[in-house]
mmCIF file of C-alpha atoms and ligand atoms in Angstrom:
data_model
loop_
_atom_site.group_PDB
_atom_site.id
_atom_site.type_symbol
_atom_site.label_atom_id
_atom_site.label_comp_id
_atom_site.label_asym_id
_atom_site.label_seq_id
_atom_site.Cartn_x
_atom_site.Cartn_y
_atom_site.Cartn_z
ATOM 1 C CA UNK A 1 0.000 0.000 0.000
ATOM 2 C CA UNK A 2 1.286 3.302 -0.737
ATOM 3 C CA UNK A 3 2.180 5.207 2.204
ATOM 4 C CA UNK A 4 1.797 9.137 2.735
ATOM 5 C CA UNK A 5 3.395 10.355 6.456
ATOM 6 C CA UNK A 6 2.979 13.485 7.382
ATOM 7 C CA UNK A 7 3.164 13.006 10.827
ATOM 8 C CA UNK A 8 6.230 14.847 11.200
ATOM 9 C CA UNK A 9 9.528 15.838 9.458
ATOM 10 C CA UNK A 10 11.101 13.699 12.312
ATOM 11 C CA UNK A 11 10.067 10.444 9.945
ATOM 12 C CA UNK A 12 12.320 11.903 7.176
ATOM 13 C CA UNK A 13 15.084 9.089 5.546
ATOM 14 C CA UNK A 14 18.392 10.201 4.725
ATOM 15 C CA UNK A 15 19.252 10.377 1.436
ATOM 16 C CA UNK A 16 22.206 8.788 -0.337
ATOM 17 C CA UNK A 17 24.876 11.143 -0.084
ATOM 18 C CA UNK A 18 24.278 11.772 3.777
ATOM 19 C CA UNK A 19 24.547 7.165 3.875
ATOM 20 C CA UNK A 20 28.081 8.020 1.507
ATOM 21 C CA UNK A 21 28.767 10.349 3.837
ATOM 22 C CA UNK A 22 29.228 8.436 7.045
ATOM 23 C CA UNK A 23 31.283 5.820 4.832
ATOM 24 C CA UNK A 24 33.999 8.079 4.368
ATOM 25 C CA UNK A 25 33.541 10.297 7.771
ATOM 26 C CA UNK A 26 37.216 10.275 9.573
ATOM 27 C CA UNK A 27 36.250 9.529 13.408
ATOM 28 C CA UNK A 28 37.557 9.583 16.632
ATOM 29 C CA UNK A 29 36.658 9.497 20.199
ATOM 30 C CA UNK A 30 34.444 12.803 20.510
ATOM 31 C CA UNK A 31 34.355 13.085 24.365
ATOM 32 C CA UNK A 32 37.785 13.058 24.312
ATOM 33 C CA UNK A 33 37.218 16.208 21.509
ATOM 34 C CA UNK A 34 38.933 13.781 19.095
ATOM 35 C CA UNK A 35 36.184 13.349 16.232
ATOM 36 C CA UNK A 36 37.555 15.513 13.387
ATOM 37 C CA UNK A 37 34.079 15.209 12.075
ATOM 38 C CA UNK A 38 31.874 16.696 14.824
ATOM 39 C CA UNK A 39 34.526 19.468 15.205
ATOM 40 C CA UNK A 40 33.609 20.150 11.478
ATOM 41 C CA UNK A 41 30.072 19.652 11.771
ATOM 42 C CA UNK A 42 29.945 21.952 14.952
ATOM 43 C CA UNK A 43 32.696 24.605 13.252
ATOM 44 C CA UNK A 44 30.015 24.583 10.439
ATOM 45 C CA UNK A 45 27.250 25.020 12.597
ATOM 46 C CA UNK A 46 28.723 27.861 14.707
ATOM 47 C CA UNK A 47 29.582 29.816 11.538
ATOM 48 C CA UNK A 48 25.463 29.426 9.645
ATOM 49 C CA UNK A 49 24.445 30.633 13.526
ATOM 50 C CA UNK A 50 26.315 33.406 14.031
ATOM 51 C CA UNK A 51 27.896 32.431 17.499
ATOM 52 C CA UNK A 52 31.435 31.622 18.840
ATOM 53 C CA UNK A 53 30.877 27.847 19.155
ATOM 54 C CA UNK A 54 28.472 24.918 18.955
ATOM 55 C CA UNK A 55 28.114 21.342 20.610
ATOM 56 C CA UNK A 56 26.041 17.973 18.853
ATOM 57 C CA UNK A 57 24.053 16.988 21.023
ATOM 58 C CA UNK A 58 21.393 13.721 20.322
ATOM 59 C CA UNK A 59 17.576 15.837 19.979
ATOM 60 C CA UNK A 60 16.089 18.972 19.894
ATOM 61 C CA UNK A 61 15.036 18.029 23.385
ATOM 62 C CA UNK A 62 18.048 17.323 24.669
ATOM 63 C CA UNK A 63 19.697 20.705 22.910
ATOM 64 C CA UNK A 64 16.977 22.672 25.321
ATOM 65 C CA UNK A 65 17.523 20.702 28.437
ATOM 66 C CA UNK A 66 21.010 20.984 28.410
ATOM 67 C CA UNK A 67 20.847 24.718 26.959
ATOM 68 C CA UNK A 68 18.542 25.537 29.835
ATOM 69 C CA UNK A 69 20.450 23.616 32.666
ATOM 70 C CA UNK A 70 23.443 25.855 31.685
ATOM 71 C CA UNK A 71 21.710 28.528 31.837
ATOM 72 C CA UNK A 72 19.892 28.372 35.366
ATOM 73 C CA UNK A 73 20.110 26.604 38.462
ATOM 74 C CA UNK A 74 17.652 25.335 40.404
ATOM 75 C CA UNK A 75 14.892 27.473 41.486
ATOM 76 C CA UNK A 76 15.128 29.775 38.592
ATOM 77 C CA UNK A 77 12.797 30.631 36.816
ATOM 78 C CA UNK A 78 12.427 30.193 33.040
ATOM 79 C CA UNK A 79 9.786 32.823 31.327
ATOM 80 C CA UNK A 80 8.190 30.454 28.214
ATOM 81 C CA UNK A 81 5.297 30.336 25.465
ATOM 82 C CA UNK A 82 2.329 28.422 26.898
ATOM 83 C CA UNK A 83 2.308 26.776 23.300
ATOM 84 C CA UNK A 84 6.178 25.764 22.932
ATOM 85 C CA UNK A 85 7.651 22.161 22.669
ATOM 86 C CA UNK A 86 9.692 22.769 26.224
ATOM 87 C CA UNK A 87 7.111 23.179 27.927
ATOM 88 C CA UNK A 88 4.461 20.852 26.207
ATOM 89 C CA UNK A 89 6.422 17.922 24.984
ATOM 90 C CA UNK A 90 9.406 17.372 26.581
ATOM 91 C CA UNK A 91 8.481 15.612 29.650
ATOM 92 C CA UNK A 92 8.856 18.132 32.168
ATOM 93 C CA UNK A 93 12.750 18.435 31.757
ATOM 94 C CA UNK A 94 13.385 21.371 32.986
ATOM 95 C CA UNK A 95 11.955 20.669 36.295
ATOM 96 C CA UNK A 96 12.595 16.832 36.771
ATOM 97 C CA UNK A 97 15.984 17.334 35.879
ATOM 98 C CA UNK A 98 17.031 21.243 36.846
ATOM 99 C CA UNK A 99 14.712 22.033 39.255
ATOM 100 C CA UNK A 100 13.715 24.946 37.099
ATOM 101 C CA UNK A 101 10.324 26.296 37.275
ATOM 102 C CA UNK A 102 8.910 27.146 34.392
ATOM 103 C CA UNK A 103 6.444 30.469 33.827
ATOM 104 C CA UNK A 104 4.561 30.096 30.838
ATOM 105 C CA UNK A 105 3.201 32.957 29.252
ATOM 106 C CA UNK A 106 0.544 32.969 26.479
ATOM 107 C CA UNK A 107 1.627 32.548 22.928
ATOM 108 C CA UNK A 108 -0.011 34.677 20.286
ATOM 109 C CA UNK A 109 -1.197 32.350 17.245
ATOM 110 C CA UNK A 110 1.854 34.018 15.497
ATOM 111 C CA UNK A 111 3.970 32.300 18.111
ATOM 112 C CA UNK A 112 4.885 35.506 19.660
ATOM 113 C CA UNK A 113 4.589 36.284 23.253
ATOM 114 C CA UNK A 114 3.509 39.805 23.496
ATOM 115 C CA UNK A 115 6.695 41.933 24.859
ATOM 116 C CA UNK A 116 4.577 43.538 28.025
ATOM 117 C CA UNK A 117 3.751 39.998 28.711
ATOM 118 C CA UNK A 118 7.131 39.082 28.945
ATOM 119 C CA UNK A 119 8.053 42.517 30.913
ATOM 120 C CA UNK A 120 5.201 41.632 33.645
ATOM 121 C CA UNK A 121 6.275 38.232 33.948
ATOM 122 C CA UNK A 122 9.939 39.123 35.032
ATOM 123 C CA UNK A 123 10.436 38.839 38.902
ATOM 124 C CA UNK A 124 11.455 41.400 40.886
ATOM 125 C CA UNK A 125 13.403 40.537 43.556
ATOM 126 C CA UNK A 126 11.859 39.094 46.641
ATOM 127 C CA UNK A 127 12.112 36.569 48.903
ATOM 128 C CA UNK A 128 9.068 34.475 47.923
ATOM 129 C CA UNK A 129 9.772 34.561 44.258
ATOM 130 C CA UNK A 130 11.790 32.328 42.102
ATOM 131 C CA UNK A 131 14.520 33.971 40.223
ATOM 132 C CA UNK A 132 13.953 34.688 36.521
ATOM 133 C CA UNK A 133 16.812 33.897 35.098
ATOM 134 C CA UNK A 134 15.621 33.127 30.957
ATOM 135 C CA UNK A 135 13.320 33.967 28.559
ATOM 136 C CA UNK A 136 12.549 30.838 25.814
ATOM 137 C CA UNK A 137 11.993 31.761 22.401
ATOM 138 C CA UNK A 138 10.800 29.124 19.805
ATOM 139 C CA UNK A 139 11.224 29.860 15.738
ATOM 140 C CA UNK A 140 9.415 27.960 13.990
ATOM 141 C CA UNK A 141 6.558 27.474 16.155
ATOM 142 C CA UNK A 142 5.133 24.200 15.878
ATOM 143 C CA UNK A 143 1.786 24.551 17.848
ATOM 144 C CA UNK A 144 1.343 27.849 16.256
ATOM 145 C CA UNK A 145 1.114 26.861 12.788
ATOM 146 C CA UNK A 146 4.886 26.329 11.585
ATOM 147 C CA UNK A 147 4.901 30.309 12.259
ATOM 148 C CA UNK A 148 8.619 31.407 11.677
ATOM 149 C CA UNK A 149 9.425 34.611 14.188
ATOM 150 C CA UNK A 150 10.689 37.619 12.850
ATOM 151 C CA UNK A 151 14.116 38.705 13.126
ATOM 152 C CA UNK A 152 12.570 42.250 14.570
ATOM 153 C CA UNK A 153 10.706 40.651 17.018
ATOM 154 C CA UNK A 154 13.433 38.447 18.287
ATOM 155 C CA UNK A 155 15.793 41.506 18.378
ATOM 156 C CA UNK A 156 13.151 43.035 20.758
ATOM 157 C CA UNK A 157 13.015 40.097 23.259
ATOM 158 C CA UNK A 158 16.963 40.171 23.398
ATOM 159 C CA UNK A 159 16.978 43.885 24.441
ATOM 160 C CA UNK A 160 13.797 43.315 26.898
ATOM 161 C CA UNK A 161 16.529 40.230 28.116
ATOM 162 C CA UNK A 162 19.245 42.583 28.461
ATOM 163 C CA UNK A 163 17.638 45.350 30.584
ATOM 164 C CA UNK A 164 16.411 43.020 32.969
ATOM 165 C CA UNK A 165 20.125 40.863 33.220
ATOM 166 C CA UNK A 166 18.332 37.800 31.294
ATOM 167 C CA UNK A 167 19.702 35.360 29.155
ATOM 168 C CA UNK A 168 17.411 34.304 26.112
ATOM 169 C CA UNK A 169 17.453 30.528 24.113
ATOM 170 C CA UNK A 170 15.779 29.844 20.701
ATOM 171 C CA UNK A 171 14.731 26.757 20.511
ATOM 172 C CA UNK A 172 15.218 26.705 16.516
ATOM 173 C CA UNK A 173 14.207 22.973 15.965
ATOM 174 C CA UNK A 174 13.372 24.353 12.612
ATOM 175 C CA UNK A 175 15.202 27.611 12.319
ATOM 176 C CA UNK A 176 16.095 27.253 8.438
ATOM 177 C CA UNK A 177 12.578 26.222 7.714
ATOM 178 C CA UNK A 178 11.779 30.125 8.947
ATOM 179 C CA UNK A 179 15.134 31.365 7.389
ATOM 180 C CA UNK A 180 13.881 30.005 4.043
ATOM 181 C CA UNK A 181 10.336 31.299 4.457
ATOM 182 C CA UNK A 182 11.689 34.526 5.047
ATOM 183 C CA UNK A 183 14.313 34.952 2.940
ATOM 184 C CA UNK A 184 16.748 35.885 5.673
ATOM 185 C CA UNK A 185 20.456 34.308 6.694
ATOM 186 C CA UNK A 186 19.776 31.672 9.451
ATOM 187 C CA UNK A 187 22.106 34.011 11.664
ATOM 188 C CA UNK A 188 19.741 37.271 11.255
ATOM 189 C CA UNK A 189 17.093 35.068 12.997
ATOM 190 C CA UNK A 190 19.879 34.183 16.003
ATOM 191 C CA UNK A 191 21.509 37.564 16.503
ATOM 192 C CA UNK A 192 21.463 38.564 20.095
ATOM 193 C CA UNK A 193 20.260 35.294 21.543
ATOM 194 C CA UNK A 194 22.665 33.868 23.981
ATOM 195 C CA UNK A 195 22.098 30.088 22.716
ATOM 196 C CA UNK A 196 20.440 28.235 20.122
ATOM 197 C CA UNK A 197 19.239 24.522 19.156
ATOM 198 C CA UNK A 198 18.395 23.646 15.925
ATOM 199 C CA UNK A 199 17.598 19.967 14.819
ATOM 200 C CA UNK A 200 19.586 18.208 11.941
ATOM 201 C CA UNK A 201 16.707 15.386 12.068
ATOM 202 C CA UNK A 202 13.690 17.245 10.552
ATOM 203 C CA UNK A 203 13.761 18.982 7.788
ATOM 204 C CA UNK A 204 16.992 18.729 7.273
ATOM 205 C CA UNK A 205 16.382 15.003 6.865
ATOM 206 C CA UNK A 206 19.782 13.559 9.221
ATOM 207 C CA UNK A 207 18.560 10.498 11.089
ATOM 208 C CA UNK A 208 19.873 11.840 14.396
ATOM 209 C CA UNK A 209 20.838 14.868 15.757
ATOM 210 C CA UNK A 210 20.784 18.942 17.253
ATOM 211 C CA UNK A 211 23.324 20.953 17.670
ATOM 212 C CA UNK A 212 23.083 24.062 20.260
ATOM 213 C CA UNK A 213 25.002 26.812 19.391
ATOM 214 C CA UNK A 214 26.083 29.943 21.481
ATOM 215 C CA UNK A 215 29.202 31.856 23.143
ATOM 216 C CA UNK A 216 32.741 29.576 23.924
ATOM 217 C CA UNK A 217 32.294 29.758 27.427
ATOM 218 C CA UNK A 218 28.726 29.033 27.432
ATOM 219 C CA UNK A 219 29.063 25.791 24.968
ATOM 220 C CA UNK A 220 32.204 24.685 27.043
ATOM 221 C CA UNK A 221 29.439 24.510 30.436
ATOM 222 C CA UNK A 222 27.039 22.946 27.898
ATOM 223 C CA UNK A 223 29.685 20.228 27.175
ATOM 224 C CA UNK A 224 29.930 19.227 30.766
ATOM 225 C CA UNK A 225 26.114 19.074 31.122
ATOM 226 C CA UNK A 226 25.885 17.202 28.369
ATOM 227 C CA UNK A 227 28.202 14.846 29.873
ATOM 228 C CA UNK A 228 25.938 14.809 33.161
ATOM 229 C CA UNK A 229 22.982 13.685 31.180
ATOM 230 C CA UNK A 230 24.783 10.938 29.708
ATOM 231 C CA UNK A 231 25.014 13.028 26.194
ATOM 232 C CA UNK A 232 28.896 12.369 25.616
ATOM 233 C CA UNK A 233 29.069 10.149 22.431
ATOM 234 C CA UNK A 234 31.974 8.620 21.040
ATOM 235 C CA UNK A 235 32.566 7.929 17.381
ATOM 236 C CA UNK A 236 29.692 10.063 16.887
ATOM 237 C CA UNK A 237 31.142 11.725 13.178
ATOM 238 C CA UNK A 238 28.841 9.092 11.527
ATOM 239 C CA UNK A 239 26.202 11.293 13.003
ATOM 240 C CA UNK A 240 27.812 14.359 12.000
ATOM 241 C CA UNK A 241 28.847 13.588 9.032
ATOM 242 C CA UNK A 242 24.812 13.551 7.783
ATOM 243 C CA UNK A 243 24.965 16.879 9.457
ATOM 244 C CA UNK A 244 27.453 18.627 7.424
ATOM 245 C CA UNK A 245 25.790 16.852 4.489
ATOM 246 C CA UNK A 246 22.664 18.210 6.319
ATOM 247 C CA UNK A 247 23.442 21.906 6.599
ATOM 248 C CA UNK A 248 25.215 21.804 2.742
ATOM 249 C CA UNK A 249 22.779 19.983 0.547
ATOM 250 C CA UNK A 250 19.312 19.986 2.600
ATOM 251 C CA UNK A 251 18.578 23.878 3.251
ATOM 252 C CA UNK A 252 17.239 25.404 -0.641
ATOM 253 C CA UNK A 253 15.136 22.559 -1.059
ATOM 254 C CA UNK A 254 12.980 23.351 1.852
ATOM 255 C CA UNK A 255 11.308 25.652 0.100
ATOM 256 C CA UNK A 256 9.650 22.900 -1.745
ATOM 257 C CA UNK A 257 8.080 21.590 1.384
ATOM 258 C CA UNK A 258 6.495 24.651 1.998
ATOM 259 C CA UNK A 259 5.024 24.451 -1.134
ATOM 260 C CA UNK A 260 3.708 21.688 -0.641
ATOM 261 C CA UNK A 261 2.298 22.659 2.664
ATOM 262 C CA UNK A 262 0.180 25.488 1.042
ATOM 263 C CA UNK A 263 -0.708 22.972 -2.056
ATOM 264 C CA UNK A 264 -1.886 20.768 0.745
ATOM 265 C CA UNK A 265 -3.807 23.653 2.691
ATOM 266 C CA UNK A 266 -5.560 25.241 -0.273
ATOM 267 C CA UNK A 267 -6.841 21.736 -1.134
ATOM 268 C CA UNK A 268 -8.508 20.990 2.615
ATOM 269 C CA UNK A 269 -10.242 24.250 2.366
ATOM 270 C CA UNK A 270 -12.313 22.989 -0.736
ATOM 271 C CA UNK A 271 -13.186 19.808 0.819
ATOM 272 C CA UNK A 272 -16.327 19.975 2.258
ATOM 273 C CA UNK A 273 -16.640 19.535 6.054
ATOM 274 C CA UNK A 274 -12.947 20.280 6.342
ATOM 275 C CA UNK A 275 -11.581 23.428 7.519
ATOM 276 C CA UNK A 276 -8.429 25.145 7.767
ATOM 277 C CA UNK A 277 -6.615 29.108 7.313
ATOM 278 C CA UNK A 278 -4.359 28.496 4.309
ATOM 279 C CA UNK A 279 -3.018 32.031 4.763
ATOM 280 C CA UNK A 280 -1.622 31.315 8.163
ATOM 281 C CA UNK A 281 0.672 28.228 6.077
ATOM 282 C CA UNK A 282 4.122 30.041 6.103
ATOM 283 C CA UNK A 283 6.417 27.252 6.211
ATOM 284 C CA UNK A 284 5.679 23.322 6.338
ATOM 285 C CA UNK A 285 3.255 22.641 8.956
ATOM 286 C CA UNK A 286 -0.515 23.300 9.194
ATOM 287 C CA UNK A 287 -3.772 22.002 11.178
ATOM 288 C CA UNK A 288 -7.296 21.386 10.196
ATOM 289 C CA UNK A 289 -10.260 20.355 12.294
ATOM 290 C CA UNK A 290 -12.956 18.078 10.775
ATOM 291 C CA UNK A 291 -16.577 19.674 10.838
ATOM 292 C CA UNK A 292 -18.858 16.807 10.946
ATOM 293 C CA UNK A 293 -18.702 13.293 11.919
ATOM 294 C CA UNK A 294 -16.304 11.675 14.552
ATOM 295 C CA UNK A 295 -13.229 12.600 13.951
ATOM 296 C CA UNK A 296 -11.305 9.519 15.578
ATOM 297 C CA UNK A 297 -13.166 7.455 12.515
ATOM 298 C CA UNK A 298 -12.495 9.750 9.932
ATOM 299 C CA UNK A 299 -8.824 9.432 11.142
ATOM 300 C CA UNK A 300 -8.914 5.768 11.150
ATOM 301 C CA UNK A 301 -10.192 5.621 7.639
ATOM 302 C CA UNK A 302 -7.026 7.863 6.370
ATOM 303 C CA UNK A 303 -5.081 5.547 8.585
ATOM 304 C CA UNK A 304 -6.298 2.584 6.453
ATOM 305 C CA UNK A 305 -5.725 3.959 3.212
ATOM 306 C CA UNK A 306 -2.494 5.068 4.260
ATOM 307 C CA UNK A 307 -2.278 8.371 4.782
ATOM 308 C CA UNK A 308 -0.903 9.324 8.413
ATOM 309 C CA UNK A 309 -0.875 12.363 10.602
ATOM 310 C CA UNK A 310 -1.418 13.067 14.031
ATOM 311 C CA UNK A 311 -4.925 14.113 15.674
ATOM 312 C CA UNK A 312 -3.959 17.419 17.943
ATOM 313 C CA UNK A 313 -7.105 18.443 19.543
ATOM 314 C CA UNK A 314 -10.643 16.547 19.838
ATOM 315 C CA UNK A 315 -11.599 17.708 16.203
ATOM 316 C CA UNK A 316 -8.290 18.978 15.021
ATOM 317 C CA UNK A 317 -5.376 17.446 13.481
ATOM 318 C CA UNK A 318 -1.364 18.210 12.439
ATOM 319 C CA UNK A 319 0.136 17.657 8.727
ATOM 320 C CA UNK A 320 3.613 18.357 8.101
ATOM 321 C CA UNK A 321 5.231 17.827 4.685
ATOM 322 C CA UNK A 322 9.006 16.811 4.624
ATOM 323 C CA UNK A 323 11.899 15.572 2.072
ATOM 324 C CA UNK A 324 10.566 12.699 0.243
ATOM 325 C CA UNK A 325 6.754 14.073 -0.162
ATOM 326 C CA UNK A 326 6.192 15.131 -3.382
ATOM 327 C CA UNK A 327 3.525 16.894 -5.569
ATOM 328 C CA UNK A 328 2.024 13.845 -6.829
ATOM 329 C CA UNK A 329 1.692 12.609 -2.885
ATOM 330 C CA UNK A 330 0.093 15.707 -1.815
ATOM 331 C CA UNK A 331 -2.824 15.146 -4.244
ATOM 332 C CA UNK A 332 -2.508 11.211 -3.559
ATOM 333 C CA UNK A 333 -3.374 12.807 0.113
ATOM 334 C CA UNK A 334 -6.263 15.169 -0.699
ATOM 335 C CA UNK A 335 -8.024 12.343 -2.307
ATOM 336 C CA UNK A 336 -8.143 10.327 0.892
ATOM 337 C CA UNK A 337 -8.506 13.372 2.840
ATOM 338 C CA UNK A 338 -11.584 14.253 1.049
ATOM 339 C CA UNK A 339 -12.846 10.894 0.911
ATOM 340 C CA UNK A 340 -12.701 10.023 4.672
ATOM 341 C CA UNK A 341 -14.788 13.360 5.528
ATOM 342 C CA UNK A 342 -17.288 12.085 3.647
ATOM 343 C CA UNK A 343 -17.118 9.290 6.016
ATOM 344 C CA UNK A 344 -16.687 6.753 2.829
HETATM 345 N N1 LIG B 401 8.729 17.924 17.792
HETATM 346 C C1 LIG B 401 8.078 16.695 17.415
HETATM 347 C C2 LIG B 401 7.197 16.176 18.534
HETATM 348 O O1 LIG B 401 7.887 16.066 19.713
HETATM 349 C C3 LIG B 401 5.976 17.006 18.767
HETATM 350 C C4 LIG B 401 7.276 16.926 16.146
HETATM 351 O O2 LIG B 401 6.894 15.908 15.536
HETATM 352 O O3 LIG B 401 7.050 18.086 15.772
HETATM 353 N N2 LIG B 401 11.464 21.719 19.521
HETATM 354 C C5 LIG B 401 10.467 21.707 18.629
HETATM 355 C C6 LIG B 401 9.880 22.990 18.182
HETATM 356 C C7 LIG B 401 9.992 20.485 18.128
HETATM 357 O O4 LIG B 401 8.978 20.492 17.271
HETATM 358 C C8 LIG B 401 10.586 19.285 18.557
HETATM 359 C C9 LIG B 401 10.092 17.946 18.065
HETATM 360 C C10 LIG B 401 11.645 19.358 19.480
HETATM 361 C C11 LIG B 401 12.053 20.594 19.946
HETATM 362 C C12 LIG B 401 12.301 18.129 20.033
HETATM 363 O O5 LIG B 401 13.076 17.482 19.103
HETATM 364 P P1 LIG B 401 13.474 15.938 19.282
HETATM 365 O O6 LIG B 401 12.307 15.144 18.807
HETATM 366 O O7 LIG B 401 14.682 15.808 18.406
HETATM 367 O O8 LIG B 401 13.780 15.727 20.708
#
């Protein structure tokens, strides 16, 4: 049976030069700082962020725990979209781990958090509050539509950091999916914040992988937390080497998923008893909600036929279109789509 998955860009398969690559990928032991490759890879990475220095580290998740235990100790306080992946989806980290409390503050649907939300948030100082020590950015915003953050808006958070003595991360799972949707240098979209994560595994299409990027002394702390976590990897320039691959072959071609993400939105808003906001579609993830019917049926049905994507919300559901979904798939999908609302 054919199979569409749009689950998530996570499900991506690496393509044959990034396999070539890890053939030929000269290794070493890399928590002795001896892989020549994931000193490229995070050389590399450094330089498309904009910052001093960068570390590989195994997820996204992992890249914002360890970014955020640098940053604070425990009882700090971390000031975060009530919509973002660190505080949703990544099983409490922050606290189970760090002891950090988190202070989530509502996201707009543009994945913004409005600055005087941020401003009252801050702490002052007083016994009986925690200590805000961050402010967590995240560009793209998954929950909010794929929504890529301006580089304005960003710039504004960093001085808001700055007058207050705050530090700021980006969690930037998908940072050149909004660098290619705005036409902006991955590093205009980092400027100011004091770290970064950005994932290797989604759109980029590596099968493992994040790298956080930020100041030397900053990623040198990182290292050790890493190590704490049980991060360190050895030989890991097989992973790596997909990333350099990654970062030189994978970026342009994004552009095409986004394409197909609109393709794919315009076509749910014709089907009837589906709806969805094609113009909030800026890069390659978008949501829908089914009008009629039961929805865990109707996603059953695509299920059967193939076609897979995750239900978000009682009637609402995520696609996200990735390397290896093509033009030809994204009809293949509206065809089932269309045919399961009608509960055939
Ligand atoms: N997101 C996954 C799921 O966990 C929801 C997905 O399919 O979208 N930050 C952001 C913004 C993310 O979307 C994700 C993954 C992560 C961090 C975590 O990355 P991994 O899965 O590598 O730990």
């Amino acid at each position: 049976m054919r199979i569409i998955d749009l689950r998530s860009d996570t499900v991506t398969l690496p393509p044959p030069g990034m396999r070539e690559a890890i053939l030929t990928a000269p290794l070493g032991d890399d928590v002795y700082g001896e892989d020549p490759t994931v000193r490229e890879l995070e050389e590399l990475a450094a330089e498309v962020t904009g910052k001093e220095a960068a570390l590989l580290v195994a997820s996204g998740t992992m890249g914002n725990l360890v970014s955020v235990l640098t940053h604070c100790g425990r009882g700090d306080e971390v000031i975060l979209g009530d919509q973002c992946h660190t505080f949703l989806y990544e099983a409490g980290g922050i606290s189970a781990l760090g002891g950090i409390h988190p202070h989530p503050v509502r996201n707009e649907p543009d994945g913004t958090i409005p600055l005087e939300a941020i401003a009252a948030a801050i702490r002052p100082e007083n016994i009986h509050f925690p200590r805000t020590r961050l402010i967590c950015l995240e560009n793209t915003h998954n929950r909010c539509w794929g929504s890529p953050l301006a580089p304005e808006y960003t710039r504004e958070v960093v001085h808001l950091a700055r007058r207050h003595g705050l530090a700021v991360h980006l969690d930037g799972a998908r940072i050149f999916n909004a660098a290619v949707a705005l036409g902006v240098e991955v590093e205009e979209l980092t400027a100011g914040v004091d770290s970064v994560t950005f994932c290797l595994s989604k759109g980029l299409a590596a099968p493992v992988g994040s790298v956080i990027c930020g100041e030397r002394g900053f990623i040198e702390e990182a290292r050790r937390i890493r190590k704490q976590v049980g991060g360190g990897m050895r030989q890991a320039g097989i992973i790596a080497a997909c990333g350099i691959y990654a970062l030189k072959h994978m970026v342009a071609r994004i552009a095409e998923d986004h394409e197909n993400a609109q393709l794919l939105a315009r076509g749910i808003a014709n089907v009837d008893g589906l709806y969805t906001e094609p113009e909030r579609v800026r890069t390659n993830i978008l949501y829908f909600e089914l009008e009629r019917g039961d929805p865990a049926e109707f996603h059953e049905l695509c299920r059967k036929r193939g076609l897979l994507f995750h239900r978000t919300g009682e009637r609402r559901f995520r696609l996200v279109t990735h390397y290896g979904i093509t033009r030809p798939d994204i009809d293949y999908a509206l065809g089932i789509l269309a045919e399961a609302a009608k509960g055939t």
